[in-house]
mmCIF file with all atom_site columns, C-alpha atoms and ligand atoms in Angstrom:
data_model
loop_
_atom_site.group_PDB
_atom_site.id
_atom_site.type_symbol
_atom_site.label_atom_id
_atom_site.label_alt_id
_atom_site.label_comp_id
_atom_site.label_asym_id
_atom_site.label_entity_id
_atom_site.label_seq_id
_atom_site.pdbx_PDB_ins_code
_atom_site.Cartn_x
_atom_site.Cartn_y
_atom_site.Cartn_z
_atom_site.occupancy
_atom_site.B_iso_or_equiv
_atom_site.pdbx_formal_charge
_atom_site.auth_seq_id
_atom_site.auth_comp_id
_atom_site.auth_asym_id
_atom_site.auth_atom_id
_atom_site.pdbx_PDB_model_num
ATOM   1   C CA  . UNK C 1 1   ? 0.000  0.000  0.000   1.00 56.00 ? 1   UNK C CA  1
ATOM   2   C CA  . UNK C 1 2   ? 1.234  3.502  -0.812  1.00 66.00 ? 2   UNK C CA  1
ATOM   3   C CA  . UNK C 1 3   ? 1.440  5.693  2.292   1.00 63.00 ? 3   UNK C CA  1
ATOM   4   C CA  . UNK C 1 4   ? 0.219  9.194  1.372   1.00 73.00 ? 4   UNK C CA  1
ATOM   5   C CA  . UNK C 1 5   ? -2.652 10.670 -0.637  1.00 92.00 ? 5   UNK C CA  1
ATOM   6   C CA  . UNK C 1 6   ? -1.963 11.743 -4.215  1.00 94.00 ? 6   UNK C CA  1
ATOM   7   C CA  . UNK C 1 7   ? -3.821 13.834 -6.800  1.00 97.00 ? 7   UNK C CA  1
ATOM   8   C CA  . UNK C 1 8   ? -3.290 13.427 -10.543 1.00 97.00 ? 8   UNK C CA  1
ATOM   9   C CA  . UNK C 1 9   ? -1.584 16.451 -12.124 1.00 98.00 ? 9   UNK C CA  1
ATOM   10  C CA  . UNK C 1 10  ? -0.759 14.999 -15.555 1.00 98.00 ? 10  UNK C CA  1
ATOM   11  C CA  . UNK C 1 11  ? -2.408 11.891 -16.931 1.00 98.00 ? 11  UNK C CA  1
ATOM   12  C CA  . UNK C 1 12  ? -0.487 9.133  -18.699 1.00 98.00 ? 12  UNK C CA  1
ATOM   13  C CA  . UNK C 1 13  ? -2.235 10.181 -21.918 1.00 98.00 ? 13  UNK C CA  1
ATOM   14  C CA  . UNK C 1 14  ? -1.098 13.820 -21.603 1.00 98.00 ? 14  UNK C CA  1
ATOM   15  C CA  . UNK C 1 15  ? 2.441  12.602 -20.926 1.00 98.00 ? 15  UNK C CA  1
ATOM   16  C CA  . UNK C 1 16  ? 2.344  10.137 -23.840 1.00 98.00 ? 16  UNK C CA  1
ATOM   17  C CA  . UNK C 1 17  ? 1.367  12.897 -26.295 1.00 98.00 ? 17  UNK C CA  1
ATOM   18  C CA  . UNK C 1 18  ? 3.970  15.325 -24.953 1.00 98.00 ? 18  UNK C CA  1
ATOM   19  C CA  . UNK C 1 19  ? 6.783  12.756 -25.076 1.00 98.00 ? 19  UNK C CA  1
ATOM   20  C CA  . UNK C 1 20  ? 5.875  12.032 -28.702 1.00 98.00 ? 20  UNK C CA  1
ATOM   21  C CA  . UNK C 1 21  ? 6.164  15.755 -29.539 1.00 98.00 ? 21  UNK C CA  1
ATOM   22  C CA  . UNK C 1 22  ? 9.478  16.086 -27.708 1.00 98.00 ? 22  UNK C CA  1
ATOM   23  C CA  . UNK C 1 23  ? 10.843 13.063 -29.583 1.00 98.00 ? 23  UNK C CA  1
ATOM   24  C CA  . UNK C 1 24  ? 9.774  14.606 -32.899 1.00 98.00 ? 24  UNK C CA  1
ATOM   25  C CA  . UNK C 1 25  ? 11.561 17.868 -32.003 1.00 98.00 ? 25  UNK C CA  1
ATOM   26  C CA  . UNK C 1 26  ? 14.734 16.014 -31.025 1.00 98.00 ? 26  UNK C CA  1
ATOM   27  C CA  . UNK C 1 27  ? 14.678 13.788 -34.136 1.00 98.00 ? 27  UNK C CA  1
ATOM   28  C CA  . UNK C 1 28  ? 14.315 16.895 -36.327 1.00 98.00 ? 28  UNK C CA  1
ATOM   29  C CA  . UNK C 1 29  ? 17.160 18.754 -34.604 1.00 98.00 ? 29  UNK C CA  1
ATOM   30  C CA  . UNK C 1 30  ? 19.530 15.763 -34.647 1.00 98.00 ? 30  UNK C CA  1
ATOM   31  C CA  . UNK C 1 31  ? 18.759 14.408 -38.116 1.00 97.00 ? 31  UNK C CA  1
ATOM   32  C CA  . UNK C 1 32  ? 21.801 12.545 -39.506 1.00 97.00 ? 32  UNK C CA  1
ATOM   33  C CA  . UNK C 1 33  ? 23.426 12.441 -36.049 1.00 98.00 ? 33  UNK C CA  1
ATOM   34  C CA  . UNK C 1 34  ? 23.501 9.834  -33.326 1.00 98.00 ? 34  UNK C CA  1
ATOM   35  C CA  . UNK C 1 35  ? 23.074 11.648 -30.019 1.00 98.00 ? 35  UNK C CA  1
ATOM   36  C CA  . UNK C 1 36  ? 24.072 10.136 -26.701 1.00 98.00 ? 36  UNK C CA  1
ATOM   37  C CA  . UNK C 1 37  ? 21.193 10.294 -24.245 1.00 98.00 ? 37  UNK C CA  1
ATOM   38  C CA  . UNK C 1 38  ? 22.513 10.517 -20.694 1.00 98.00 ? 38  UNK C CA  1
ATOM   39  C CA  . UNK C 1 39  ? 19.777 9.485  -18.291 1.00 98.00 ? 39  UNK C CA  1
ATOM   40  C CA  . UNK C 1 40  ? 20.017 10.851 -14.772 1.00 97.00 ? 40  UNK C CA  1
ATOM   41  C CA  . UNK C 1 41  ? 19.051 7.974  -12.478 1.00 96.00 ? 41  UNK C CA  1
ATOM   42  C CA  . UNK C 1 42  ? 16.703 7.054  -11.105 1.00 95.00 ? 42  UNK C CA  1
ATOM   43  C CA  . UNK C 1 43  ? 13.813 9.462  -11.715 1.00 96.00 ? 43  UNK C CA  1
ATOM   44  C CA  . UNK C 1 44  ? 14.348 9.968  -15.456 1.00 98.00 ? 44  UNK C CA  1
ATOM   45  C CA  . UNK C 1 45  ? 14.373 6.298  -16.369 1.00 98.00 ? 45  UNK C CA  1
ATOM   46  C CA  . UNK C 1 46  ? 10.688 6.095  -17.334 1.00 98.00 ? 46  UNK C CA  1
ATOM   47  C CA  . UNK C 1 47  ? 10.953 9.290  -19.393 1.00 98.00 ? 47  UNK C CA  1
ATOM   48  C CA  . UNK C 1 48  ? 14.074 7.954  -21.157 1.00 98.00 ? 48  UNK C CA  1
ATOM   49  C CA  . UNK C 1 49  ? 12.454 4.664  -22.036 1.00 98.00 ? 49  UNK C CA  1
ATOM   50  C CA  . UNK C 1 50  ? 9.334  6.316  -23.483 1.00 98.00 ? 50  UNK C CA  1
ATOM   51  C CA  . UNK C 1 51  ? 11.309 9.056  -25.247 1.00 98.00 ? 51  UNK C CA  1
ATOM   52  C CA  . UNK C 1 52  ? 13.804 6.747  -26.948 1.00 98.00 ? 52  UNK C CA  1
ATOM   53  C CA  . UNK C 1 53  ? 11.066 4.474  -28.245 1.00 98.00 ? 53  UNK C CA  1
ATOM   54  C CA  . UNK C 1 54  ? 9.483  7.487  -29.949 1.00 98.00 ? 54  UNK C CA  1
ATOM   55  C CA  . UNK C 1 55  ? 12.715 8.606  -31.629 1.00 98.00 ? 55  UNK C CA  1
ATOM   56  C CA  . UNK C 1 56  ? 13.096 7.942  -35.339 1.00 96.00 ? 56  UNK C CA  1
ATOM   57  C CA  . UNK C 1 57  ? 16.891 8.485  -35.265 1.00 98.00 ? 57  UNK C CA  1
ATOM   58  C CA  . UNK C 1 58  ? 19.663 6.265  -33.862 1.00 98.00 ? 58  UNK C CA  1
ATOM   59  C CA  . UNK C 1 59  ? 20.740 7.030  -30.325 1.00 98.00 ? 59  UNK C CA  1
ATOM   60  C CA  . UNK C 1 60  ? 23.156 5.724  -27.737 1.00 98.00 ? 60  UNK C CA  1
ATOM   61  C CA  . UNK C 1 61  ? 22.334 5.721  -24.037 1.00 98.00 ? 61  UNK C CA  1
ATOM   62  C CA  . UNK C 1 62  ? 24.342 5.918  -20.847 1.00 98.00 ? 62  UNK C CA  1
ATOM   63  C CA  . UNK C 1 63  ? 23.461 6.506  -17.214 1.00 98.00 ? 63  UNK C CA  1
ATOM   64  C CA  . UNK C 1 64  ? 24.631 8.681  -14.372 1.00 98.00 ? 64  UNK C CA  1
ATOM   65  C CA  . UNK C 1 65  ? 23.489 8.691  -10.790 1.00 96.00 ? 65  UNK C CA  1
ATOM   66  C CA  . UNK C 1 66  ? 23.963 11.734 -8.617  1.00 92.00 ? 66  UNK C CA  1
ATOM   67  C CA  . UNK C 1 67  ? 22.838 12.546 -5.141  1.00 85.00 ? 67  UNK C CA  1
ATOM   68  C CA  . UNK C 1 68  ? 22.392 15.980 -3.733  1.00 74.00 ? 68  UNK C CA  1
ATOM   69  C CA  . UNK C 1 69  ? 23.149 16.305 -0.060  1.00 64.00 ? 69  UNK C CA  1
ATOM   70  C CA  . UNK C 1 70  ? 20.190 17.480 1.966   1.00 57.00 ? 70  UNK C CA  1
ATOM   71  C CA  . UNK C 1 71  ? 16.686 16.340 2.781   1.00 55.00 ? 71  UNK C CA  1
ATOM   72  C CA  . UNK C 1 72  ? 14.695 14.217 0.359   1.00 54.00 ? 72  UNK C CA  1
ATOM   73  C CA  . UNK C 1 73  ? 12.440 17.094 -0.705  1.00 54.00 ? 73  UNK C CA  1
ATOM   74  C CA  . UNK C 1 74  ? 14.958 19.942 -0.928  1.00 58.00 ? 74  UNK C CA  1
ATOM   75  C CA  . UNK C 1 75  ? 18.114 20.271 -2.994  1.00 60.00 ? 75  UNK C CA  1
ATOM   76  C CA  . UNK C 1 76  ? 21.303 21.604 -1.401  1.00 61.00 ? 76  UNK C CA  1
ATOM   77  C CA  . UNK C 1 77  ? 23.311 22.126 -4.585  1.00 66.00 ? 77  UNK C CA  1
ATOM   78  C CA  . UNK C 1 78  ? 26.179 19.982 -3.349  1.00 74.00 ? 78  UNK C CA  1
ATOM   79  C CA  . UNK C 1 79  ? 26.230 17.057 -5.722  1.00 87.00 ? 79  UNK C CA  1
ATOM   80  C CA  . UNK C 1 80  ? 28.026 13.749 -5.464  1.00 90.00 ? 80  UNK C CA  1
ATOM   81  C CA  . UNK C 1 81  ? 28.437 11.351 -8.403  1.00 94.00 ? 81  UNK C CA  1
ATOM   82  C CA  . UNK C 1 82  ? 27.234 7.900  -7.323  1.00 95.00 ? 82  UNK C CA  1
ATOM   83  C CA  . UNK C 1 83  ? 27.564 6.292  -10.742 1.00 97.00 ? 83  UNK C CA  1
ATOM   84  C CA  . UNK C 1 84  ? 29.572 7.714  -13.608 1.00 97.00 ? 84  UNK C CA  1
ATOM   85  C CA  . UNK C 1 85  ? 29.298 7.180  -17.370 1.00 98.00 ? 85  UNK C CA  1
ATOM   86  C CA  . UNK C 1 86  ? 30.728 4.042  -18.954 1.00 97.00 ? 86  UNK C CA  1
ATOM   87  C CA  . UNK C 1 87  ? 32.479 5.773  -21.835 1.00 97.00 ? 87  UNK C CA  1
ATOM   88  C CA  . UNK C 1 88  ? 34.035 9.035  -22.960 1.00 98.00 ? 88  UNK C CA  1
ATOM   89  C CA  . UNK C 1 89  ? 31.679 11.678 -24.339 1.00 98.00 ? 89  UNK C CA  1
ATOM   90  C CA  . UNK C 1 90  ? 34.381 13.561 -26.229 1.00 98.00 ? 90  UNK C CA  1
ATOM   91  C CA  . UNK C 1 91  ? 33.032 15.014 -29.503 1.00 98.00 ? 91  UNK C CA  1
ATOM   92  C CA  . UNK C 1 92  ? 29.645 13.369 -28.954 1.00 98.00 ? 92  UNK C CA  1
ATOM   93  C CA  . UNK C 1 93  ? 26.301 15.117 -29.241 1.00 98.00 ? 93  UNK C CA  1
ATOM   94  C CA  . UNK C 1 94  ? 25.046 14.728 -25.708 1.00 98.00 ? 94  UNK C CA  1
ATOM   95  C CA  . UNK C 1 95  ? 21.511 15.234 -24.418 1.00 98.00 ? 95  UNK C CA  1
ATOM   96  C CA  . UNK C 1 96  ? 21.010 15.097 -20.655 1.00 98.00 ? 96  UNK C CA  1
ATOM   97  C CA  . UNK C 1 97  ? 17.689 13.401 -19.884 1.00 98.00 ? 97  UNK C CA  1
ATOM   98  C CA  . UNK C 1 98  ? 16.224 14.693 -16.606 1.00 98.00 ? 98  UNK C CA  1
ATOM   99  C CA  . UNK C 1 99  ? 12.934 14.126 -14.860 1.00 98.00 ? 99  UNK C CA  1
ATOM   100 C CA  . UNK C 1 100 ? 12.532 17.583 -13.326 1.00 97.00 ? 100 UNK C CA  1
ATOM   101 C CA  . UNK C 1 101 ? 14.403 20.864 -13.026 1.00 96.00 ? 101 UNK C CA  1
ATOM   102 C CA  . UNK C 1 102 ? 13.607 22.481 -9.705  1.00 94.00 ? 102 UNK C CA  1
ATOM   103 C CA  . UNK C 1 103 ? 16.230 24.853 -8.243  1.00 93.00 ? 103 UNK C CA  1
ATOM   104 C CA  . UNK C 1 104 ? 18.456 23.840 -11.180 1.00 94.00 ? 104 UNK C CA  1
ATOM   105 C CA  . UNK C 1 105 ? 21.409 23.236 -8.858  1.00 92.00 ? 105 UNK C CA  1
ATOM   106 C CA  . UNK C 1 106 ? 21.786 19.547 -9.759  1.00 92.00 ? 106 UNK C CA  1
ATOM   107 C CA  . UNK C 1 107 ? 21.575 20.201 -13.476 1.00 94.00 ? 107 UNK C CA  1
ATOM   108 C CA  . UNK C 1 108 ? 23.903 23.153 -13.318 1.00 94.00 ? 108 UNK C CA  1
ATOM   109 C CA  . UNK C 1 109 ? 26.536 20.971 -11.619 1.00 93.00 ? 109 UNK C CA  1
ATOM   110 C CA  . UNK C 1 110 ? 25.982 18.160 -14.128 1.00 95.00 ? 110 UNK C CA  1
ATOM   111 C CA  . UNK C 1 111 ? 26.213 20.504 -17.090 1.00 96.00 ? 111 UNK C CA  1
ATOM   112 C CA  . UNK C 1 112 ? 29.556 21.938 -15.929 1.00 95.00 ? 112 UNK C CA  1
ATOM   113 C CA  . UNK C 1 113 ? 30.873 18.464 -15.158 1.00 96.00 ? 113 UNK C CA  1
ATOM   114 C CA  . UNK C 1 114 ? 29.918 17.123 -18.589 1.00 98.00 ? 114 UNK C CA  1
ATOM   115 C CA  . UNK C 1 115 ? 31.138 20.225 -20.449 1.00 98.00 ? 115 UNK C CA  1
ATOM   116 C CA  . UNK C 1 116 ? 34.581 19.677 -18.907 1.00 97.00 ? 116 UNK C CA  1
ATOM   117 C CA  . UNK C 1 117 ? 34.687 16.331 -20.762 1.00 98.00 ? 117 UNK C CA  1
ATOM   118 C CA  . UNK C 1 118 ? 34.568 18.109 -24.161 1.00 98.00 ? 118 UNK C CA  1
ATOM   119 C CA  . UNK C 1 119 ? 31.377 16.850 -25.784 1.00 98.00 ? 119 UNK C CA  1
ATOM   120 C CA  . UNK C 1 120 ? 30.674 17.986 -29.371 1.00 98.00 ? 120 UNK C CA  1
ATOM   121 C CA  . UNK C 1 121 ? 27.452 19.572 -28.101 1.00 98.00 ? 121 UNK C CA  1
ATOM   122 C CA  . UNK C 1 122 ? 25.363 19.461 -24.952 1.00 98.00 ? 122 UNK C CA  1
ATOM   123 C CA  . UNK C 1 123 ? 21.635 19.974 -24.542 1.00 98.00 ? 123 UNK C CA  1
ATOM   124 C CA  . UNK C 1 124 ? 19.118 19.250 -21.817 1.00 98.00 ? 124 UNK C CA  1
ATOM   125 C CA  . UNK C 1 125 ? 15.742 17.533 -22.084 1.00 98.00 ? 125 UNK C CA  1
ATOM   126 C CA  . UNK C 1 126 ? 13.548 17.557 -19.005 1.00 98.00 ? 126 UNK C CA  1
ATOM   127 C CA  . UNK C 1 127 ? 10.043 16.199 -18.720 1.00 98.00 ? 127 UNK C CA  1
ATOM   128 C CA  . UNK C 1 128 ? 9.132  18.728 -16.038 1.00 98.00 ? 128 UNK C CA  1
ATOM   129 C CA  . UNK C 1 129 ? 10.157 22.233 -15.078 1.00 97.00 ? 129 UNK C CA  1
ATOM   130 C CA  . UNK C 1 130 ? 9.349  24.089 -11.852 1.00 96.00 ? 130 UNK C CA  1
ATOM   131 C CA  . UNK C 1 131 ? 10.555 27.565 -12.867 1.00 95.00 ? 131 UNK C CA  1
ATOM   132 C CA  . UNK C 1 132 ? 9.269  29.259 -9.678  1.00 94.00 ? 132 UNK C CA  1
ATOM   133 C CA  . UNK C 1 133 ? 12.001 27.668 -7.589  1.00 91.00 ? 133 UNK C CA  1
ATOM   134 C CA  . UNK C 1 134 ? 14.964 28.262 -9.914  1.00 94.00 ? 134 UNK C CA  1
ATOM   135 C CA  . UNK C 1 135 ? 18.195 29.364 -8.239  1.00 94.00 ? 135 UNK C CA  1
ATOM   136 C CA  . UNK C 1 136 ? 20.818 28.346 -10.815 1.00 94.00 ? 136 UNK C CA  1
ATOM   137 C CA  . UNK C 1 137 ? 20.938 29.831 -14.302 1.00 95.00 ? 137 UNK C CA  1
ATOM   138 C CA  . UNK C 1 138 ? 19.913 26.752 -16.251 1.00 95.00 ? 138 UNK C CA  1
ATOM   139 C CA  . UNK C 1 139 ? 16.989 26.087 -18.597 1.00 95.00 ? 139 UNK C CA  1
ATOM   140 C CA  . UNK C 1 140 ? 16.095 22.870 -20.402 1.00 97.00 ? 140 UNK C CA  1
ATOM   141 C CA  . UNK C 1 141 ? 16.389 23.038 -24.213 1.00 98.00 ? 141 UNK C CA  1
ATOM   142 C CA  . UNK C 1 142 ? 13.512 20.562 -24.478 1.00 98.00 ? 142 UNK C CA  1
ATOM   143 C CA  . UNK C 1 143 ? 10.842 20.783 -21.802 1.00 98.00 ? 143 UNK C CA  1
ATOM   144 C CA  . UNK C 1 144 ? 7.667  18.745 -21.462 1.00 98.00 ? 144 UNK C CA  1
ATOM   145 C CA  . UNK C 1 145 ? 5.570  20.597 -18.910 1.00 98.00 ? 145 UNK C CA  1
ATOM   146 C CA  . UNK C 1 146 ? 5.945  23.626 -16.682 1.00 98.00 ? 146 UNK C CA  1
ATOM   147 C CA  . UNK C 1 147 ? 4.367  22.742 -13.370 1.00 98.00 ? 147 UNK C CA  1
ATOM   148 C CA  . UNK C 1 148 ? 3.549  24.699 -10.197 1.00 96.00 ? 148 UNK C CA  1
ATOM   149 C CA  . UNK C 1 149 ? 5.660  24.488 -7.055  1.00 96.00 ? 149 UNK C CA  1
ATOM   150 C CA  . UNK C 1 150 ? 4.259  21.205 -5.747  1.00 96.00 ? 150 UNK C CA  1
ATOM   151 C CA  . UNK C 1 151 ? 6.058  17.987 -4.864  1.00 96.00 ? 151 UNK C CA  1
ATOM   152 C CA  . UNK C 1 152 ? 5.227  15.467 -7.572  1.00 97.00 ? 152 UNK C CA  1
ATOM   153 C CA  . UNK C 1 153 ? 5.605  11.702 -7.769  1.00 97.00 ? 153 UNK C CA  1
ATOM   154 C CA  . UNK C 1 154 ? 4.921  8.942  -10.274 1.00 98.00 ? 154 UNK C CA  1
ATOM   155 C CA  . UNK C 1 155 ? 6.143  8.297  -13.836 1.00 98.00 ? 155 UNK C CA  1
ATOM   156 C CA  . UNK C 1 156 ? 9.563  7.478  -12.336 1.00 98.00 ? 156 UNK C CA  1
ATOM   157 C CA  . UNK C 1 157 ? 9.644  10.165 -9.642  1.00 97.00 ? 157 UNK C CA  1
ATOM   158 C CA  . UNK C 1 158 ? 9.735  9.057  -6.048  1.00 96.00 ? 158 UNK C CA  1
ATOM   159 C CA  . UNK C 1 159 ? 9.277  10.116 -2.490  1.00 95.00 ? 159 UNK C CA  1
ATOM   160 C CA  . UNK C 1 160 ? 11.546 8.020  -0.296  1.00 93.00 ? 160 UNK C CA  1
ATOM   161 C CA  . UNK C 1 161 ? 11.819 5.419  -3.131  1.00 94.00 ? 161 UNK C CA  1
ATOM   162 C CA  . UNK C 1 162 ? 8.054  5.011  -3.315  1.00 95.00 ? 162 UNK C CA  1
ATOM   163 C CA  . UNK C 1 163 ? 5.487  6.002  -5.995  1.00 96.00 ? 163 UNK C CA  1
ATOM   164 C CA  . UNK C 1 164 ? 7.876  5.594  -8.995  1.00 97.00 ? 164 UNK C CA  1
ATOM   165 C CA  . UNK C 1 165 ? 5.541  2.993  -10.478 1.00 97.00 ? 165 UNK C CA  1
ATOM   166 C CA  . UNK C 1 166 ? 2.490  5.275  -10.719 1.00 97.00 ? 166 UNK C CA  1
ATOM   167 C CA  . UNK C 1 167 ? 1.691  5.690  -14.434 1.00 98.00 ? 167 UNK C CA  1
ATOM   168 C CA  . UNK C 1 168 ? 0.319  9.232  -14.003 1.00 98.00 ? 168 UNK C CA  1
ATOM   169 C CA  . UNK C 1 169 ? 2.230  12.187 -12.566 1.00 98.00 ? 169 UNK C CA  1
ATOM   170 C CA  . UNK C 1 170 ? 0.693  13.054 -9.212  1.00 98.00 ? 170 UNK C CA  1
ATOM   171 C CA  . UNK C 1 171 ? 0.971  15.717 -6.538  1.00 97.00 ? 171 UNK C CA  1
ATOM   172 C CA  . UNK C 1 172 ? 1.878  14.189 -3.194  1.00 96.00 ? 172 UNK C CA  1
ATOM   173 C CA  . UNK C 1 173 ? -0.583 15.662 -0.707  1.00 94.00 ? 173 UNK C CA  1
ATOM   174 C CA  . UNK C 1 174 ? 0.620  13.893 2.432   1.00 86.00 ? 174 UNK C CA  1
ATOM   175 C CA  . UNK C 1 175 ? 4.182  12.916 3.212   1.00 82.00 ? 175 UNK C CA  1
ATOM   176 C CA  . UNK C 1 176 ? 3.286  9.732  5.094   1.00 68.00 ? 176 UNK C CA  1
ATOM   177 C CA  . UNK C 1 177 ? 5.793  7.059  6.111   1.00 59.00 ? 177 UNK C CA  1
HETATM 178 P P1  . 5GP X 2 .   ? 17.208 20.668 -8.310  1.00 57.51 ? 1   5GP X P1  1
HETATM 179 O O1  . 5GP X 2 .   ? 18.685 20.489 -8.110  1.00 57.51 ? 1   5GP X O1  1
HETATM 180 O O2  . 5GP X 2 .   ? 16.846 21.195 -9.677  1.00 57.51 ? 1   5GP X O2  1
HETATM 181 O O3  . 5GP X 2 .   ? 16.588 21.477 -7.207  1.00 57.51 ? 1   5GP X O3  1
HETATM 182 O O4  . 5GP X 2 .   ? 16.546 19.264 -8.099  1.00 57.51 ? 1   5GP X O4  1
HETATM 183 C C1  . 5GP X 2 .   ? 16.549 18.308 -9.052  1.00 57.51 ? 1   5GP X C1  1
HETATM 184 C C2  . 5GP X 2 .   ? 16.202 16.970 -8.460  1.00 57.51 ? 1   5GP X C2  1
HETATM 185 O O5  . 5GP X 2 .   ? 15.410 17.081 -7.257  1.00 57.51 ? 1   5GP X O5  1
HETATM 186 C C3  . 5GP X 2 .   ? 15.364 16.204 -9.458  1.00 57.51 ? 1   5GP X C3  1
HETATM 187 O O6  . 5GP X 2 .   ? 16.168 15.497 -10.366 1.00 57.51 ? 1   5GP X O6  1
HETATM 188 C C4  . 5GP X 2 .   ? 14.565 15.323 -8.526  1.00 57.51 ? 1   5GP X C4  1
HETATM 189 O O7  . 5GP X 2 .   ? 15.318 14.180 -8.215  1.00 57.51 ? 1   5GP X O7  1
HETATM 190 C C5  . 5GP X 2 .   ? 14.379 16.142 -7.270  1.00 57.51 ? 1   5GP X C5  1
HETATM 191 N N1  . 5GP X 2 .   ? 13.079 16.848 -7.275  1.00 57.51 ? 1   5GP X N1  1
HETATM 192 C C6  . 5GP X 2 .   ? 12.848 18.163 -7.415  1.00 57.51 ? 1   5GP X C6  1
HETATM 193 N N2  . 5GP X 2 .   ? 11.529 18.427 -7.368  1.00 57.51 ? 1   5GP X N2  1
HETATM 194 C C7  . 5GP X 2 .   ? 10.918 17.237 -7.203  1.00 57.51 ? 1   5GP X C7  1
HETATM 195 C C8  . 5GP X 2 .   ? 9.544  16.838 -7.093  1.00 57.51 ? 1   5GP X C8  1
HETATM 196 O O8  . 5GP X 2 .   ? 8.589  17.626 -7.141  1.00 57.51 ? 1   5GP X O8  1
HETATM 197 N N3  . 5GP X 2 .   ? 9.315  15.504 -6.936  1.00 57.51 ? 1   5GP X N3  1
HETATM 198 C C9  . 5GP X 2 .   ? 10.320 14.583 -6.877  1.00 57.51 ? 1   5GP X C9  1
HETATM 199 N N4  . 5GP X 2 .   ? 9.964  13.310 -6.720  1.00 57.51 ? 1   5GP X N4  1
HETATM 200 N N5  . 5GP X 2 .   ? 11.612 14.919 -6.987  1.00 57.51 ? 1   5GP X N5  1
HETATM 201 C C10 . 5GP X 2 .   ? 11.912 16.242 -7.144  1.00 57.51 ? 1   5GP X C10 1
#
């Protein structure tokens, strides 16, 4: 049983349509190229798997896991790499695949870290954007939905490792244990 109450913010159907559009935009922009999609674990894994299956161009994938020090619902901006990429990204066309940009501190760290590895190009695709809470100067190049300042779960996003399996994106109304 899931502990807290949730309210649907974006249905699976709304997300499905948006992901299809994002994939079409990316395929158009990267025609004739083979971008490397870097999925930021674990929250972006559902987005990555839906996005890549909608892409009409060849892609490679790799994974990174980062943790930001601080509580589970607030970002501190101090980022630690828990799992690094398998291969060099030098001269590759890289797209960071994120679940959500909130303060932007995690993404800003990741972007600088990846830029120091000399990719051919670097862009950011995020399913969700909470612009109200932005602290760092970072914007996704491809963005699915702008959402209000609420804590959301489902479609890969968790609270305390729960709710990732919900097919819709939901607002978490109670932070139960
Ligand atoms: P930022 O560094 O941009 O503040 O935070 C980015 C990370 O915080 C996201 O990748 C995600 O893991 C987490 N995060 C931010 N907002 C939410 C939210 O509403 N729900 C969940 N589940 N995670 C969030």
